[in-house]
mmCIF file of C-alpha atoms in Angstrom:
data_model
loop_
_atom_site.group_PDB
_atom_site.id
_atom_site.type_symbol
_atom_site.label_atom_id
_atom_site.label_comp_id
_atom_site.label_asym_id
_atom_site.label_seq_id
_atom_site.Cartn_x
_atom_site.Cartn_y
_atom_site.Cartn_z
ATOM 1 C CA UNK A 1 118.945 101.889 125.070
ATOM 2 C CA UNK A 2 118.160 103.908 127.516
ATOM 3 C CA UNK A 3 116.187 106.470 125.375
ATOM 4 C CA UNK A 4 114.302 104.417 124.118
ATOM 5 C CA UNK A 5 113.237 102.624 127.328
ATOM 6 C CA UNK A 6 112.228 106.924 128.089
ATOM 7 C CA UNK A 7 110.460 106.814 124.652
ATOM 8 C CA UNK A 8 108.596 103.634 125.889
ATOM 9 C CA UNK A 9 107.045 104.328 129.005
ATOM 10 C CA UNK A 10 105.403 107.981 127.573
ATOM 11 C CA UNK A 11 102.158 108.762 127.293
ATOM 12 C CA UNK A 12 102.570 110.697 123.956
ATOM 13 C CA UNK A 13 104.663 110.481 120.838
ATOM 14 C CA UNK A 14 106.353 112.876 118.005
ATOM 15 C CA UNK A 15 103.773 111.623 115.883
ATOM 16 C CA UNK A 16 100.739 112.547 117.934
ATOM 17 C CA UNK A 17 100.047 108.834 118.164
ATOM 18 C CA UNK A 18 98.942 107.930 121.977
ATOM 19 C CA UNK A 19 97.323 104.965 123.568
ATOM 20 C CA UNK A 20 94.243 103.693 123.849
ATOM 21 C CA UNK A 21 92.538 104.717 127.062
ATOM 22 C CA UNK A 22 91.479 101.774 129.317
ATOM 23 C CA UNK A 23 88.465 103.928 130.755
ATOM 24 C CA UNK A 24 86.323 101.647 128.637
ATOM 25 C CA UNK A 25 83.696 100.328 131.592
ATOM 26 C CA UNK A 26 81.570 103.951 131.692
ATOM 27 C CA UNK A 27 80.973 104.542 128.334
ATOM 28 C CA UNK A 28 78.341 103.535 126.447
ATOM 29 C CA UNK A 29 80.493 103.200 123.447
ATOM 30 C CA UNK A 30 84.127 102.659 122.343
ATOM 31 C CA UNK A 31 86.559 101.336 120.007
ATOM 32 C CA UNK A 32 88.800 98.280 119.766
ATOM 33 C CA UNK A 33 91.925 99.365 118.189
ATOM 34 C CA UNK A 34 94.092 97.235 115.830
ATOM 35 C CA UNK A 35 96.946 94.583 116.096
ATOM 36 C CA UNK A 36 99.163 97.505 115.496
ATOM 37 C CA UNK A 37 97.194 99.895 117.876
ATOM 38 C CA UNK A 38 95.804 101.841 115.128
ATOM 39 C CA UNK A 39 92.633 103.592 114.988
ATOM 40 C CA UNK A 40 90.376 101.384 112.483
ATOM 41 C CA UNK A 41 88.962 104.379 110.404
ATOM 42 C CA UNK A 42 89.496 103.457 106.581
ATOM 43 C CA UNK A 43 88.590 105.237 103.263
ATOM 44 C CA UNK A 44 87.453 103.248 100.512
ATOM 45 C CA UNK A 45 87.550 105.215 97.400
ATOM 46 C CA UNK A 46 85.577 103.241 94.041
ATOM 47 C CA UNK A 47 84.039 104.507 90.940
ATOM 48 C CA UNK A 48 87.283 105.954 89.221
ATOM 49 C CA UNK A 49 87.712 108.007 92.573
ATOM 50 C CA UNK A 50 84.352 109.685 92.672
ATOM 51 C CA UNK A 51 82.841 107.486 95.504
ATOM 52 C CA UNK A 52 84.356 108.359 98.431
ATOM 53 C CA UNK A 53 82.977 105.511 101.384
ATOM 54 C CA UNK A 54 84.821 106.252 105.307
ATOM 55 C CA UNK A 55 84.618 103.308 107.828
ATOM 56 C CA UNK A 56 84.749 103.445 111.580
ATOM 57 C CA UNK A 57 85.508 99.586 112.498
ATOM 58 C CA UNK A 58 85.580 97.472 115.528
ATOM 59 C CA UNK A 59 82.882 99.317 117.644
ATOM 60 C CA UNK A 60 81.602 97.381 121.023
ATOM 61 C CA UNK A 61 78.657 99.019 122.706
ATOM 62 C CA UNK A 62 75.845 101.424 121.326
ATOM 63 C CA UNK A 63 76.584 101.796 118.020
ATOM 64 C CA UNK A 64 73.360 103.613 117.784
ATOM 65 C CA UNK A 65 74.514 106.092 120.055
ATOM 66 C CA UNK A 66 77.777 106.921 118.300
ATOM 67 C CA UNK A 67 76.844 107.073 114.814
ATOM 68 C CA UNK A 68 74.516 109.817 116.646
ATOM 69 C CA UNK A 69 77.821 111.310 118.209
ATOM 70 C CA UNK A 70 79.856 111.562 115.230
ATOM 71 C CA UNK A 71 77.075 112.784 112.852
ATOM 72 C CA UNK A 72 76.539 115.827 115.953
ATOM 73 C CA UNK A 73 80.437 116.129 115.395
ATOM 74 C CA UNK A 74 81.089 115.986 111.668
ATOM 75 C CA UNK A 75 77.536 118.164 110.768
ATOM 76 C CA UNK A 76 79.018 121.467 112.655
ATOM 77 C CA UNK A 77 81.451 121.792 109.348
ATOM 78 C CA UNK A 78 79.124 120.460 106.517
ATOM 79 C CA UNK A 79 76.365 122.211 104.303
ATOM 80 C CA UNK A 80 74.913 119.660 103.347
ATOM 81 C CA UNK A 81 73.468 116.587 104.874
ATOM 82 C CA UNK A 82 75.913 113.803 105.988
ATOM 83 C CA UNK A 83 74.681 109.911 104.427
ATOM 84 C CA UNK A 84 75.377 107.290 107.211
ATOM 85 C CA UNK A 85 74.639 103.722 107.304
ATOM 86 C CA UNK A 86 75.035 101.223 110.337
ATOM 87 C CA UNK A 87 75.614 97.590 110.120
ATOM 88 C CA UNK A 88 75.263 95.582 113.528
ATOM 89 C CA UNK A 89 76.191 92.611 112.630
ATOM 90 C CA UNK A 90 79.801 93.294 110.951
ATOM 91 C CA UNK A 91 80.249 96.366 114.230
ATOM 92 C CA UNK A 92 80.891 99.232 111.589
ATOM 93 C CA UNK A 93 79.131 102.618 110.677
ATOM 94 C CA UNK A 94 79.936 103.852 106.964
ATOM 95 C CA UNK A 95 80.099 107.468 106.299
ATOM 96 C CA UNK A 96 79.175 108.476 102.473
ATOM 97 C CA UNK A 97 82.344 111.037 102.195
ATOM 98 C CA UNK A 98 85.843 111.492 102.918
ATOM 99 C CA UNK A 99 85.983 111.952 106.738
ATOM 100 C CA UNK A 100 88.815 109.957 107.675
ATOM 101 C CA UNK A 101 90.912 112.719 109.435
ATOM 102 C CA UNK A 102 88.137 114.351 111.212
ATOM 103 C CA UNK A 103 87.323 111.056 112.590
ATOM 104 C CA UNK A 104 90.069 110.072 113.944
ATOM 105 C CA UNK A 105 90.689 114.165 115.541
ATOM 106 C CA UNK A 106 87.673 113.031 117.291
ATOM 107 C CA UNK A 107 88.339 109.483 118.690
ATOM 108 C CA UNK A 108 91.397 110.912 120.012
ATOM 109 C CA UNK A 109 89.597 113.348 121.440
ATOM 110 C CA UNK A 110 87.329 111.631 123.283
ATOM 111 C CA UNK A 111 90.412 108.877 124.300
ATOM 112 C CA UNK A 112 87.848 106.033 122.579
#
């Protein structure tokens, strides 16, 4: 037991999982993370696999002001324009793509 009591109390994992941040009252923006302290960034995929939708759930704050963030973040590797829509009301931005991993690089990034 007592390694895992030393696994407990890190800051950092093996699998590059780390927790959330509670630096949450000076940003405009941040993240809620799951019962299972998961980042809530989901791909739906529809149309026989040709529709590729990513979802960045459970925002609180500007959501304005980070759909603005990660479009800055996610344009610097695209060509082409990146299709975003915001919905207030449910507190989720939908990406039109497959940007699930470069999401969540970012989140972790910025500790939100």
């Amino acid at each position: 037991m007592k390694y895992l009591k030393t696994l407990m109390n890190g800051t950092e994992y093996p699998s590059g999982w780390k927790p959330q941040e509670n630096i949450t009252e000076d940003l405009p923006f941040y993240i809620t993370r799951t019962k299972n302290h998961m980042i809530p960034v989901y791909l739906k995929i529809s149309q026989r696999g040709t529709k590729r939708l990513t979802y960045v759930k459970k925002i609180q704050g500007d959501i304005w002001l980070m759909e603005k963030k990660l479009l800055e973040f996610l344009q610097r590797e695209e060509i082409r324009p990146i299709r975003s829509q915001v919905n207030e009301l449910a507190r989720h931005i939908c990406f039109h793509g497959d940007y699930v991993n470069a999401i969540k690089y970012y989140l972790m990034k910025n500790n939100l």
